[in-house]
mmCIF file with all atom_site columns, C-alpha atoms in Angstrom:
data_model
loop_
_atom_site.group_PDB
_atom_site.id
_atom_site.type_symbol
_atom_site.label_atom_id
_atom_site.label_alt_id
_atom_site.label_comp_id
_atom_site.label_asym_id
_atom_site.label_entity_id
_atom_site.label_seq_id
_atom_site.pdbx_PDB_ins_code
_atom_site.Cartn_x
_atom_site.Cartn_y
_atom_site.Cartn_z
_atom_site.occupancy
_atom_site.B_iso_or_equiv
_atom_site.pdbx_formal_charge
_atom_site.auth_seq_id
_atom_site.auth_comp_id
_atom_site.auth_asym_id
_atom_site.auth_atom_id
_atom_site.pdbx_PDB_model_num
ATOM 1  C CA . MET A 1 1  ? 0.077  -0.313 -0.086 1.00 66.00 ? 26 MET A CA 1
ATOM 2  C CA . GLN A 1 2  ? 1.352  3.404  -0.857 1.00 73.00 ? 27 GLN A CA 1
ATOM 3  C CA . TRP A 1 3  ? 0.202  6.750  0.448  1.00 67.00 ? 28 TRP A CA 1
ATOM 4  C CA . GLU A 1 4  ? 1.261  10.320 0.068  1.00 82.00 ? 29 GLU A CA 1
ATOM 5  C CA . VAL A 1 5  ? 2.074  11.523 3.243  1.00 78.00 ? 30 VAL A CA 1
ATOM 6  C CA . GLU A 1 6  ? 0.734  15.097 3.060  1.00 81.00 ? 31 GLU A CA 1
ATOM 7  C CA . ALA A 1 7  ? -2.732 13.534 2.204  1.00 86.00 ? 32 ALA A CA 1
ATOM 8  C CA . LEU A 1 8  ? -3.039 11.865 5.508  1.00 88.00 ? 33 LEU A CA 1
ATOM 9  C CA . GLU A 1 9  ? -4.487 13.490 8.845  1.00 92.00 ? 34 GLU A CA 1
ATOM 10 C CA . PRO A 1 10 ? -1.789 14.004 11.292 1.00 93.00 ? 35 PRO A CA 1
ATOM 11 C CA . ALA A 1 11 ? -3.394 11.993 13.883 1.00 96.00 ? 36 ALA A CA 1
ATOM 12 C CA . GLU A 1 12 ? -3.308 9.257  11.102 1.00 94.00 ? 37 GLU A CA 1
ATOM 13 C CA . LEU A 1 13 ? 0.087  9.530  10.182 1.00 91.00 ? 38 LEU A CA 1
ATOM 14 C CA . GLN A 1 14 ? 0.885  9.386  14.016 1.00 95.00 ? 39 GLN A CA 1
ATOM 15 C CA . ARG A 1 15 ? -0.886 6.473  14.833 1.00 96.00 ? 40 ARG A CA 1
ATOM 16 C CA . LEU A 1 16 ? 0.676  4.476  11.528 1.00 93.00 ? 41 LEU A CA 1
ATOM 17 C CA . VAL A 1 17 ? 3.975  5.783  12.648 1.00 94.00 ? 42 VAL A CA 1
ATOM 18 C CA . LEU A 1 18 ? 3.935  4.424  16.177 1.00 96.00 ? 43 LEU A CA 1
ATOM 19 C CA . ALA A 1 19 ? 2.314  1.286  14.879 1.00 97.00 ? 44 ALA A CA 1
ATOM 20 C CA . ALA A 1 20 ? 5.454  0.421  12.699 1.00 96.00 ? 45 ALA A CA 1
ATOM 21 C CA . VAL A 1 21 ? 8.006  1.436  15.291 1.00 97.00 ? 46 VAL A CA 1
ATOM 22 C CA . GLU A 1 22 ? 6.518  0.058  18.367 1.00 96.00 ? 47 GLU A CA 1
ATOM 23 C CA . PRO A 1 23 ? 7.782  -3.490 18.040 1.00 96.00 ? 48 PRO A CA 1
ATOM 24 C CA . TYR A 1 24 ? 11.189 -2.325 18.214 1.00 97.00 ? 49 TYR A CA 1
ATOM 25 C CA . VAL A 1 25 ? 10.635 -0.185 20.892 1.00 97.00 ? 50 VAL A CA 1
ATOM 26 C CA . ASP A 1 26 ? 12.547 -1.371 24.154 1.00 98.00 ? 51 ASP A CA 1
ATOM 27 C CA . ARG A 1 27 ? 10.552 -0.411 27.099 1.00 97.00 ? 52 ARG A CA 1
ATOM 28 C CA . THR A 1 28 ? 13.446 -0.638 29.301 1.00 98.00 ? 53 THR A CA 1
ATOM 29 C CA . VAL A 1 29 ? 15.705 1.347  27.760 1.00 98.00 ? 54 VAL A CA 1
ATOM 30 C CA . LEU A 1 30 ? 13.061 3.938  27.060 1.00 97.00 ? 55 LEU A CA 1
ATOM 31 C CA . ALA A 1 31 ? 12.220 4.382  30.653 1.00 98.00 ? 56 ALA A CA 1
ATOM 32 C CA . GLN A 1 32 ? 15.583 4.598  31.437 1.00 98.00 ? 57 GLN A CA 1
ATOM 33 C CA . GLN A 1 33 ? 16.069 7.567  28.744 1.00 98.00 ? 58 GLN A CA 1
ATOM 34 C CA . ILE A 1 34 ? 12.875 9.434  29.946 1.00 98.00 ? 59 ILE A CA 1
ATOM 35 C CA . ALA A 1 35 ? 14.458 9.353  33.792 1.00 98.00 ? 60 ALA A CA 1
ATOM 36 C CA . ARG A 1 36 ? 17.877 10.654 32.602 1.00 98.00 ? 61 ARG A CA 1
ATOM 37 C CA . GLU A 1 37 ? 16.084 13.603 30.596 1.00 98.00 ? 62 GLU A CA 1
ATOM 38 C CA . GLU A 1 38 ? 13.939 14.271 33.591 1.00 98.00 ? 63 GLU A CA 1
ATOM 39 C CA . GLN A 1 39 ? 17.050 14.238 35.963 1.00 98.00 ? 64 GLN A CA 1
ATOM 40 C CA . GLN A 1 40 ? 18.654 16.605 33.551 1.00 98.00 ? 65 GLN A CA 1
ATOM 41 C CA . ARG A 1 41 ? 15.808 18.945 33.280 1.00 98.00 ? 66 ARG A CA 1
ATOM 42 C CA . ARG A 1 42 ? 15.751 19.108 37.295 1.00 98.00 ? 67 ARG A CA 1
ATOM 43 C CA . ALA A 1 43 ? 19.848 19.899 37.341 1.00 97.00 ? 68 ALA A CA 1
ATOM 44 C CA . LEU A 1 44 ? 18.948 22.786 34.793 1.00 96.00 ? 69 LEU A CA 1
ATOM 45 C CA . ASP A 1 45 ? 15.937 23.982 36.656 1.00 94.00 ? 70 ASP A CA 1
ATOM 46 C CA . ASP A 1 46 ? 18.565 24.215 39.968 1.00 94.00 ? 71 ASP A CA 1
ATOM 47 C CA . PHE A 1 47 ? 21.200 25.905 38.127 1.00 94.00 ? 72 PHE A CA 1
ATOM 48 C CA . ILE A 1 48 ? 18.568 28.523 36.719 1.00 91.00 ? 73 ILE A CA 1
ATOM 49 C CA . GLY A 1 49 ? 17.459 28.953 40.405 1.00 91.00 ? 74 GLY A CA 1
ATOM 50 C CA . ARG A 1 50 ? 21.299 29.507 41.626 1.00 90.00 ? 75 ARG A CA 1
ATOM 51 C CA . TRP A 1 51 ? 21.871 31.552 38.687 1.00 87.00 ? 76 TRP A CA 1
ATOM 52 C CA . GLY A 1 52 ? 19.065 34.047 39.615 1.00 80.00 ? 77 GLY A CA 1
ATOM 53 C CA . ALA A 1 53 ? 20.087 33.996 43.545 1.00 82.00 ? 78 ALA A CA 1
ATOM 54 C CA . ALA A 1 54 ? 23.604 34.644 42.781 1.00 79.00 ? 79 ALA A CA 1
ATOM 55 C CA . GLY A 1 55 ? 22.869 38.066 40.808 1.00 75.00 ? 80 GLY A CA 1
ATOM 56 C CA . GLY A 1 56 ? 22.207 36.559 37.625 1.00 66.00 ? 81 GLY A CA 1
ATOM 57 C CA . THR A 1 57 ? 19.181 37.004 35.260 1.00 62.00 ? 82 THR A CA 1
ATOM 58 C CA . SER A 1 58 ? 15.993 35.788 37.324 1.00 52.00 ? 83 SER A CA 1
ATOM 59 C CA . GLU A 1 59 ? 13.723 35.317 34.366 1.00 59.00 ? 84 GLU A CA 1
ATOM 60 C CA . ARG A 1 60 ? 13.331 31.806 33.507 1.00 57.00 ? 85 ARG A CA 1
ATOM 61 C CA . PRO A 1 61 ? 13.018 30.902 29.969 1.00 58.00 ? 86 PRO A CA 1
ATOM 62 C CA . SER A 1 62 ? 9.672  29.535 28.692 1.00 57.00 ? 87 SER A CA 1
#
């Protein structure tokens, strides 16, 4: 079966892609990566908080 990607609704395209890659996703590795990214976000938030307290800009990026 062949489609023109531009003709598909975004939700349908997302469903097709997720269904195609799902069998290849290692859930353990994915969970570890998500946890690592969350840890990095927290570290950056802490750094930004200390930066503002030390006289740097107190505005946080959105």
